[in-house]
Amino acid sequence: MQISGLFNEKKTVLSMEVFPPKKTSSIETIYSTLSDLQELRPDFISVTYGAGGNAGDTLTCDIASSIKYKYGIEPLAHLTCVNYTKAEIDIILDLLQQKGIENILALRGDINPDIPPKNEFRYASELVAYIKERGGFHVSGACYPEGHIASENLIGDIHNLKRKVDAGAEHLISQLFFDNSYYYSFLEKARIAGITVPIEAGIMPVVNKAQIERMVTLCGASLPAKFTKMMQRFEHSPEALRDAGIAYAVDQMVDLMTQGVDGIHLYTMNNSLIAKRIHASIAGLISRE
Ligand code: FAD
């Protein structure tokens, strides 16, 4: 099933994201996470893609295929392009098709100073157009409520986002944010720019201080005073920080659902325990819709 249809059927789509384990020897851990997430019946589960540049990396395809056939949930396979040639992308697309995957999150991928880009795809929009021309896949894209970290300003970034949608992206998933006002302001600008596709809000619950510091360095998300005070207050108590982080994420989600958000994409960090607790807090809101 192509996930575009979900947004017509449901008031708030709830999706979750997992990543393949770093070592293939720990592959079983992802299956135990997925088995827990299956109980929560998310509308789809996305699987990240390493930006490495090795077209033989089949882990994302394998996990996405299991999500579909073993766990009965629609998968969305991430795919980066900056380190691949068109011929290499063709190999991955063939594999995804063979594995029954119908949904791709088309990404540029971060530019790694140690891996020179192959320059056949410079931006995600070029991958979106390439996949749409080939046909057979629903294509999603990424978006950034506070602007992509390398963009000069939000307006320029939204113009580039419009190109991605015009190239064929049918749905967008946002970068994580901790202040909903950035998301609402971005949404308004995106709609004014003529971007009409569903835009899911990306929410990442804080589970520990190091994780959040790493994420913020990578993506540049702003930390509101309420959030930093919470981190400072509870940083020495892992349980307290985890509980406060869950409550903070739930509060964001309730506000987003109240405002009628198209969907919420939960960055689970492969932590099914936290996903379960969050789900339990919002289950009534989801099931009434
Ligand atoms: P693009 O849409 O190409 O944008 C990148 C930059 O280029 C932006 O600054 C944009 O404004 C600019 N730009 C775009 N088009 C043009 C143009 N025509 N002319 C000039 N400038 C332009 N990374 C991974 O490696 N694996 C993953 O699985 C993964 N999953 C992600 C999931 C989500 C929901 C998000 C938000 C990010 C994810 N990333 C992942 C990170 C992503 O790869 C990086 O943020 C990357 O730097 C940008 O990717 P993009 O697809 O948004 O790029």
Short mmCIF file of C-alpha atoms and ligand atoms in Angstrom, two decimals:
data_model
loop_
_atom_site.label_atom_id
_atom_site.label_comp_id
_atom_site.label_asym_id
_atom_site.label_seq_id
_atom_site.Cartn_x
_atom_site.Cartn_y
_atom_site.Cartn_z
CA MET A 1 0.00 0.00 0.00
CA GLN A 2 1.26 3.46 -0.83
CA ILE A 3 1.15 5.62 2.30
CA SER A 4 -0.30 8.70 0.56
CA GLY A 5 -3.80 7.21 1.00
CA LEU A 6 -3.44 7.16 4.80
CA PHE A 7 -3.72 10.92 5.03
CA ASN A 8 -7.16 10.87 3.42
CA GLU A 9 -8.41 8.09 5.71
CA LYS A 10 -7.09 9.25 9.09
CA LYS A 11 -7.32 12.45 11.04
CA THR A 12 -3.86 12.08 12.59
CA VAL A 13 -1.45 9.58 11.08
CA LEU A 14 0.96 8.10 13.64
CA SER A 15 4.22 6.75 12.27
CA MET A 16 7.43 5.57 13.91
CA GLU A 17 11.06 5.49 12.85
CA VAL A 18 13.71 2.84 13.51
CA PHE A 19 17.31 2.52 12.40
CA PRO A 20 19.25 -0.60 11.43
CA PRO A 21 21.67 -1.72 14.16
CA LYS A 22 25.28 -0.65 13.52
CA LYS A 23 26.56 -4.23 13.69
CA THR A 24 24.91 -6.91 11.59
CA SER A 25 25.60 -9.25 14.51
CA SER A 26 23.00 -7.30 16.57
CA ILE A 27 20.30 -7.62 13.89
CA GLU A 28 18.04 -9.58 16.26
CA THR A 29 17.65 -6.50 18.51
CA ILE A 30 15.77 -4.62 15.80
CA TYR A 31 13.36 -7.50 15.36
CA SER A 32 12.56 -7.53 19.07
CA THR A 33 11.97 -3.74 18.90
CA LEU A 34 9.69 -4.20 15.88
CA SER A 35 7.77 -6.93 17.60
CA ASP A 36 7.04 -4.49 20.48
CA LEU A 37 6.16 -1.65 18.09
CA GLN A 38 3.78 -3.94 16.20
CA GLU A 39 1.52 -4.00 19.29
CA LEU A 40 1.12 -0.21 18.98
CA ARG A 41 -0.14 -0.55 15.40
CA PRO A 42 1.50 2.56 13.94
CA ASP A 43 0.22 3.54 10.50
CA PHE A 44 3.67 2.98 9.04
CA ILE A 45 7.24 2.44 10.18
CA SER A 46 10.18 4.09 8.46
CA VAL A 47 13.71 2.65 8.39
CA THR A 48 16.71 4.94 8.07
CA TYR A 49 19.46 4.45 5.50
CA GLY A 50 23.18 4.77 6.19
CA ALA A 51 24.67 7.54 4.06
CA GLY A 52 27.81 5.48 3.51
CA GLY A 53 27.87 5.06 -0.25
CA ASN A 54 27.87 1.28 -0.46
CA ALA A 55 25.11 0.15 -2.82
CA GLY A 56 25.47 -3.37 -1.44
CA ASP A 57 24.05 -2.26 1.91
CA THR A 58 20.80 -4.19 2.02
CA LEU A 59 19.94 -3.86 5.71
CA THR A 60 17.33 -1.12 5.25
CA CYS A 61 15.64 -3.16 2.48
CA ASP A 62 15.65 -6.32 4.59
CA ILE A 63 14.22 -4.61 7.67
CA ALA A 64 11.59 -2.74 5.62
CA SER A 65 10.55 -6.01 4.00
CA SER A 66 10.19 -7.70 7.42
CA ILE A 67 8.08 -4.76 8.66
CA LYS A 68 5.72 -5.45 5.78
CA TYR A 69 5.59 -9.22 5.63
CA LYS A 70 6.46 -10.33 9.18
CA TYR A 71 4.83 -7.56 11.20
CA GLY A 72 2.04 -6.55 8.80
CA ILE A 73 2.82 -2.81 8.91
CA GLU A 74 3.47 -0.59 5.91
CA PRO A 75 7.18 0.31 5.64
CA LEU A 76 8.78 3.51 4.37
CA ALA A 77 12.41 2.91 3.34
CA HIS A 78 14.75 5.90 3.58
CA LEU A 79 17.21 6.28 0.69
CA THR A 80 20.05 8.79 0.40
CA CYS A 81 21.55 9.75 -2.96
CA VAL A 82 24.54 12.08 -2.68
CA ASN A 83 27.08 9.26 -2.55
CA TYR A 84 25.54 7.19 -5.33
CA THR A 85 25.55 7.13 -9.10
CA LYS A 86 22.32 6.62 -11.01
CA ALA A 87 23.38 3.06 -11.79
CA GLU A 88 23.87 2.37 -8.07
CA ILE A 89 20.49 3.92 -7.21
CA ASP A 90 18.94 1.66 -9.87
CA ILE A 91 20.36 -1.39 -8.09
CA ILE A 92 18.83 -0.26 -4.78
CA LEU A 93 15.47 0.57 -6.39
CA ASP A 94 15.40 -2.86 -8.07
CA LEU A 95 16.07 -4.48 -4.71
CA LEU A 96 13.36 -2.45 -2.97
CA GLN A 97 10.89 -3.42 -5.67
CA GLN A 98 11.85 -7.10 -5.40
CA LYS A 99 11.30 -6.93 -1.63
CA GLY A 100 7.81 -5.49 -2.12
CA ILE A 101 8.61 -1.98 -0.82
CA GLU A 102 6.30 0.68 -2.22
CA ASN A 103 7.27 3.77 -0.20
CA ILE A 104 10.58 5.63 -0.24
CA LEU A 105 11.74 8.66 1.79
CA ALA A 106 14.07 10.27 -0.76
CA LEU A 107 16.95 12.14 0.86
CA ARG A 108 20.11 13.86 -0.20
CA GLY A 109 22.04 12.58 2.85
CA ASP A 110 24.62 14.57 4.76
CA ILE A 111 27.80 15.52 2.94
CA ASN A 112 30.62 13.57 4.58
CA PRO A 113 34.00 15.33 4.19
CA ASP A 114 35.66 11.89 3.92
CA ILE A 115 33.40 10.69 1.10
CA PRO A 116 33.39 12.93 -2.00
CA PRO A 117 29.87 13.23 -3.46
CA LYS A 118 29.38 11.44 -6.76
CA ASN A 119 27.60 14.51 -8.18
CA GLU A 120 24.97 12.54 -10.13
CA PHE A 121 22.37 13.61 -7.53
CA ARG A 122 23.03 16.96 -5.88
CA TYR A 123 19.74 17.41 -4.05
CA ALA A 124 16.93 15.21 -2.78
CA SER A 125 14.61 16.76 -5.39
CA GLU A 126 16.73 15.14 -8.13
CA LEU A 127 16.29 11.72 -6.50
CA VAL A 128 12.55 12.34 -6.10
CA ALA A 129 12.27 13.18 -9.83
CA TYR A 130 14.40 10.15 -10.77
CA ILE A 131 12.24 7.73 -8.76
CA LYS A 132 8.98 9.25 -9.99
CA GLU A 133 10.15 8.97 -13.60
CA ARG A 134 10.88 5.30 -13.07
CA GLY A 135 7.45 4.85 -11.40
CA GLY A 136 6.08 2.28 -8.96
CA PHE A 137 6.87 4.08 -5.68
CA HIS A 138 5.21 6.61 -3.42
CA VAL A 139 7.91 9.19 -2.59
CA SER A 140 8.21 11.22 0.61
CA GLY A 141 10.73 13.92 1.48
CA ALA A 142 12.28 15.57 4.54
CA CYS A 143 11.60 19.12 5.73
CA TYR A 144 13.01 21.41 8.38
CA PRO A 145 10.75 23.63 10.56
CA GLU A 146 13.75 25.74 11.60
CA GLY A 147 15.42 25.55 8.18
CA HIS A 148 18.01 23.01 7.07
CA ILE A 149 21.27 23.52 8.95
CA ALA A 150 23.13 24.50 5.74
CA SER A 151 20.45 26.82 4.37
CA GLU A 152 20.93 30.57 4.55
CA ASN A 153 17.37 31.24 5.65
CA LEU A 154 14.02 29.53 6.09
CA ILE A 155 12.41 31.20 3.09
CA GLY A 156 15.16 29.95 0.72
CA ASP A 157 14.84 26.50 2.27
CA ILE A 158 11.06 26.52 1.71
CA HIS A 159 11.59 27.51 -1.96
CA ASN A 160 13.86 24.49 -2.30
CA LEU A 161 11.27 22.35 -0.52
CA LYS A 162 8.68 23.46 -3.07
CA ARG A 163 11.01 22.20 -5.83
CA LYS A 164 11.12 18.82 -4.05
CA VAL A 165 7.32 18.67 -3.91
CA ASP A 166 7.03 19.82 -7.54
CA ALA A 167 9.46 17.02 -8.45
CA GLY A 168 6.96 14.52 -7.03
CA ALA A 169 7.29 14.28 -3.22
CA GLU A 170 3.80 13.40 -2.01
CA HIS A 171 4.34 13.70 1.73
CA LEU A 172 6.90 15.34 4.02
CA ILE A 173 8.32 14.38 7.41
CA SER A 174 9.82 17.10 9.55
CA GLN A 175 13.09 17.23 11.39
CA LEU A 176 12.66 17.00 15.17
CA PHE A 177 11.80 20.18 17.05
CA PHE A 178 11.14 21.00 20.70
CA ASP A 179 9.14 24.18 20.26
CA ASN A 180 5.86 23.68 18.40
CA SER A 181 5.68 27.36 17.45
CA TYR A 182 8.51 26.77 14.93
CA TYR A 183 6.47 24.01 13.33
CA TYR A 184 3.28 26.12 13.10
CA SER A 185 5.14 29.06 11.63
CA PHE A 186 6.91 26.81 9.10
CA LEU A 187 3.61 25.13 8.18
CA GLU A 188 2.00 28.48 7.48
CA LYS A 189 4.92 29.58 5.26
CA ALA A 190 4.95 26.23 3.44
CA ARG A 191 1.22 26.47 2.70
CA ILE A 192 1.61 30.06 1.47
CA ALA A 193 4.42 28.80 -0.79
CA GLY A 194 1.90 26.40 -2.35
CA ILE A 195 3.10 23.21 -0.64
CA THR A 196 -0.15 21.33 -0.09
CA VAL A 197 1.06 17.78 0.66
CA PRO A 198 0.67 16.32 4.20
CA ILE A 199 3.47 17.40 6.54
CA GLU A 200 4.10 15.11 9.49
CA ALA A 201 5.66 16.56 12.63
CA GLY A 202 8.82 14.77 13.82
CA ILE A 203 8.94 14.28 17.59
CA MET A 204 11.90 12.87 19.47
CA PRO A 205 11.48 12.07 23.16
CA VAL A 206 14.57 12.89 25.23
CA VAL A 207 15.94 9.82 26.86
CA ASN A 208 19.32 11.07 27.94
CA LYS A 209 21.35 14.26 27.88
CA ALA A 210 24.15 13.00 25.60
CA GLN A 211 21.64 11.89 22.94
CA ILE A 212 19.94 15.24 22.82
CA GLU A 213 23.21 17.18 22.73
CA ARG A 214 24.36 15.06 19.77
CA MET A 215 21.09 15.50 17.91
CA VAL A 216 21.01 19.24 18.44
CA THR A 217 24.59 19.59 17.16
CA LEU A 218 23.65 17.57 14.08
CA CYS A 219 20.39 19.29 13.23
CA GLY A 220 20.50 22.66 15.01
CA ALA A 221 17.08 22.41 16.70
CA SER A 222 16.41 25.23 19.19
CA LEU A 223 15.96 24.31 22.82
CA PRO A 224 13.27 26.37 24.59
CA ALA A 225 13.98 27.55 28.15
CA LYS A 226 11.34 25.15 29.52
CA PHE A 227 13.23 22.26 27.91
CA THR A 228 16.75 23.26 29.04
CA LYS A 229 15.52 23.86 32.59
CA MET A 230 14.05 20.38 32.59
CA MET A 231 17.35 18.90 31.36
CA GLN A 232 19.35 20.79 34.01
CA ARG A 233 16.98 19.85 36.79
CA PHE A 234 16.97 16.11 36.03
CA GLU A 235 20.27 15.45 34.25
CA HIS A 236 21.70 13.46 37.16
CA SER A 237 18.73 11.15 37.46
CA PRO A 238 18.27 9.02 34.33
CA GLU A 239 14.79 7.86 35.40
CA ALA A 240 13.59 11.38 36.18
CA LEU A 241 15.01 12.73 32.90
CA ARG A 242 13.39 9.91 30.96
CA ASP A 243 10.00 10.50 32.61
CA ALA A 244 10.24 14.25 32.08
CA GLY A 245 11.33 13.68 28.44
CA ILE A 246 8.32 11.44 27.81
CA ALA A 247 5.95 13.98 29.40
CA TYR A 248 7.49 16.77 27.28
CA ALA A 249 7.04 14.79 24.05
CA VAL A 250 3.45 13.87 24.99
CA ASP A 251 2.70 17.54 25.71
CA GLN A 252 4.04 18.49 22.25
CA MET A 253 1.97 15.75 20.61
CA VAL A 254 -1.27 16.68 22.37
CA ASP A 255 -0.81 20.29 21.28
CA LEU A 256 -0.07 19.22 17.68
CA MET A 257 -3.14 16.99 17.58
CA THR A 258 -5.28 19.75 19.05
CA GLN A 259 -4.12 21.98 16.20
CA GLY A 260 -5.08 19.27 13.68
CA VAL A 261 -1.61 18.20 12.54
CA ASP A 262 -1.57 15.83 9.50
CA GLY A 263 0.53 13.28 11.34
CA ILE A 264 3.15 12.64 13.99
CA HIS A 265 6.38 10.81 13.22
CA LEU A 266 7.93 9.43 16.39
CA TYR A 267 11.70 9.06 16.34
CA THR A 268 11.77 5.95 18.53
CA MET A 269 15.58 5.62 18.67
CA ASN A 270 14.77 1.87 18.66
CA ASN A 271 13.53 2.25 22.24
CA SER A 272 10.20 0.44 22.26
CA LEU A 273 9.69 0.97 25.99
CA ILE A 274 9.53 4.72 25.53
CA ALA A 275 7.38 4.39 22.40
CA LYS A 276 4.94 2.24 24.41
CA ARG A 277 4.71 4.79 27.22
CA ILE A 278 4.12 7.63 24.79
CA HIS A 279 1.55 5.62 22.90
CA ALA A 280 -0.29 4.76 26.13
CA SER A 281 -0.56 8.49 26.90
CA ILE A 282 -2.10 9.40 23.55
CA ALA A 283 -3.94 6.19 22.64
CA GLY A 284 -7.33 7.76 23.44
CA LEU A 285 -6.64 10.71 21.16
CA ILE A 286 -5.65 8.43 18.29
CA SER A 287 -8.47 5.90 18.66
CA ARG A 288 -11.23 8.53 18.85
CA GLU A 289 -10.24 9.87 15.46
P1 FAD B 1 17.72 18.46 0.31
O1 FAD B 1 16.24 18.53 0.24
O2 FAD B 1 18.45 18.21 -0.97
O3 FAD B 1 18.24 19.81 0.98
C1 FAD B 1 19.59 19.93 1.40
C2 FAD B 1 20.03 21.38 1.36
O4 FAD B 1 20.12 21.79 -0.01
C3 FAD B 1 19.04 22.35 2.02
O5 FAD B 1 19.79 23.37 2.63
C4 FAD B 1 18.24 22.89 0.84
O6 FAD B 1 17.71 24.20 1.10
C5 FAD B 1 19.30 22.93 -0.24
N1 FAD B 1 18.73 22.77 -1.61
C6 FAD B 1 17.80 21.87 -1.98
N2 FAD B 1 17.56 21.98 -3.31
C7 FAD B 1 18.35 22.99 -3.76
C8 FAD B 1 18.56 23.59 -5.03
N3 FAD B 1 17.90 23.16 -6.11
N4 FAD B 1 19.46 24.60 -5.12
C9 FAD B 1 20.14 25.04 -4.03
N5 FAD B 1 19.99 24.50 -2.79
C10 FAD B 1 19.11 23.49 -2.66
N6 FAD B 1 20.14 11.05 6.64
C11 FAD B 1 20.63 9.82 6.36
O7 FAD B 1 21.81 9.69 6.03
N7 FAD B 1 19.84 8.70 6.42
C12 FAD B 1 18.54 8.76 6.76
O8 FAD B 1 17.85 7.74 6.79
C13 FAD B 1 17.98 10.06 7.06
N8 FAD B 1 16.67 10.19 7.39
C14 FAD B 1 16.15 11.44 7.62
C15 FAD B 1 14.78 11.56 7.90
C16 FAD B 1 14.22 12.80 8.14
C17 FAD B 1 12.73 12.91 8.45
C18 FAD B 1 15.03 13.97 8.12
C19 FAD B 1 14.43 15.32 8.42
C20 FAD B 1 16.39 13.86 7.84
C21 FAD B 1 16.96 12.60 7.58
N9 FAD B 1 18.32 12.44 7.26
C22 FAD B 1 18.83 11.19 6.99
C23 FAD B 1 19.22 13.60 7.25
C24 FAD B 1 19.33 14.24 5.83
O9 FAD B 1 19.98 13.34 4.97
C25 FAD B 1 20.14 15.52 5.98
O10 FAD B 1 19.43 16.49 6.72
C26 FAD B 1 20.68 16.12 4.69
O11 FAD B 1 21.67 17.10 5.03
C27 FAD B 1 19.64 16.80 3.82
O12 FAD B 1 18.83 15.90 3.22
P2 FAD B 1 17.52 16.39 2.42
O13 FAD B 1 16.96 15.22 1.76
O14 FAD B 1 16.65 17.20 3.27
O15 FAD B 1 18.23 17.35 1.32
#
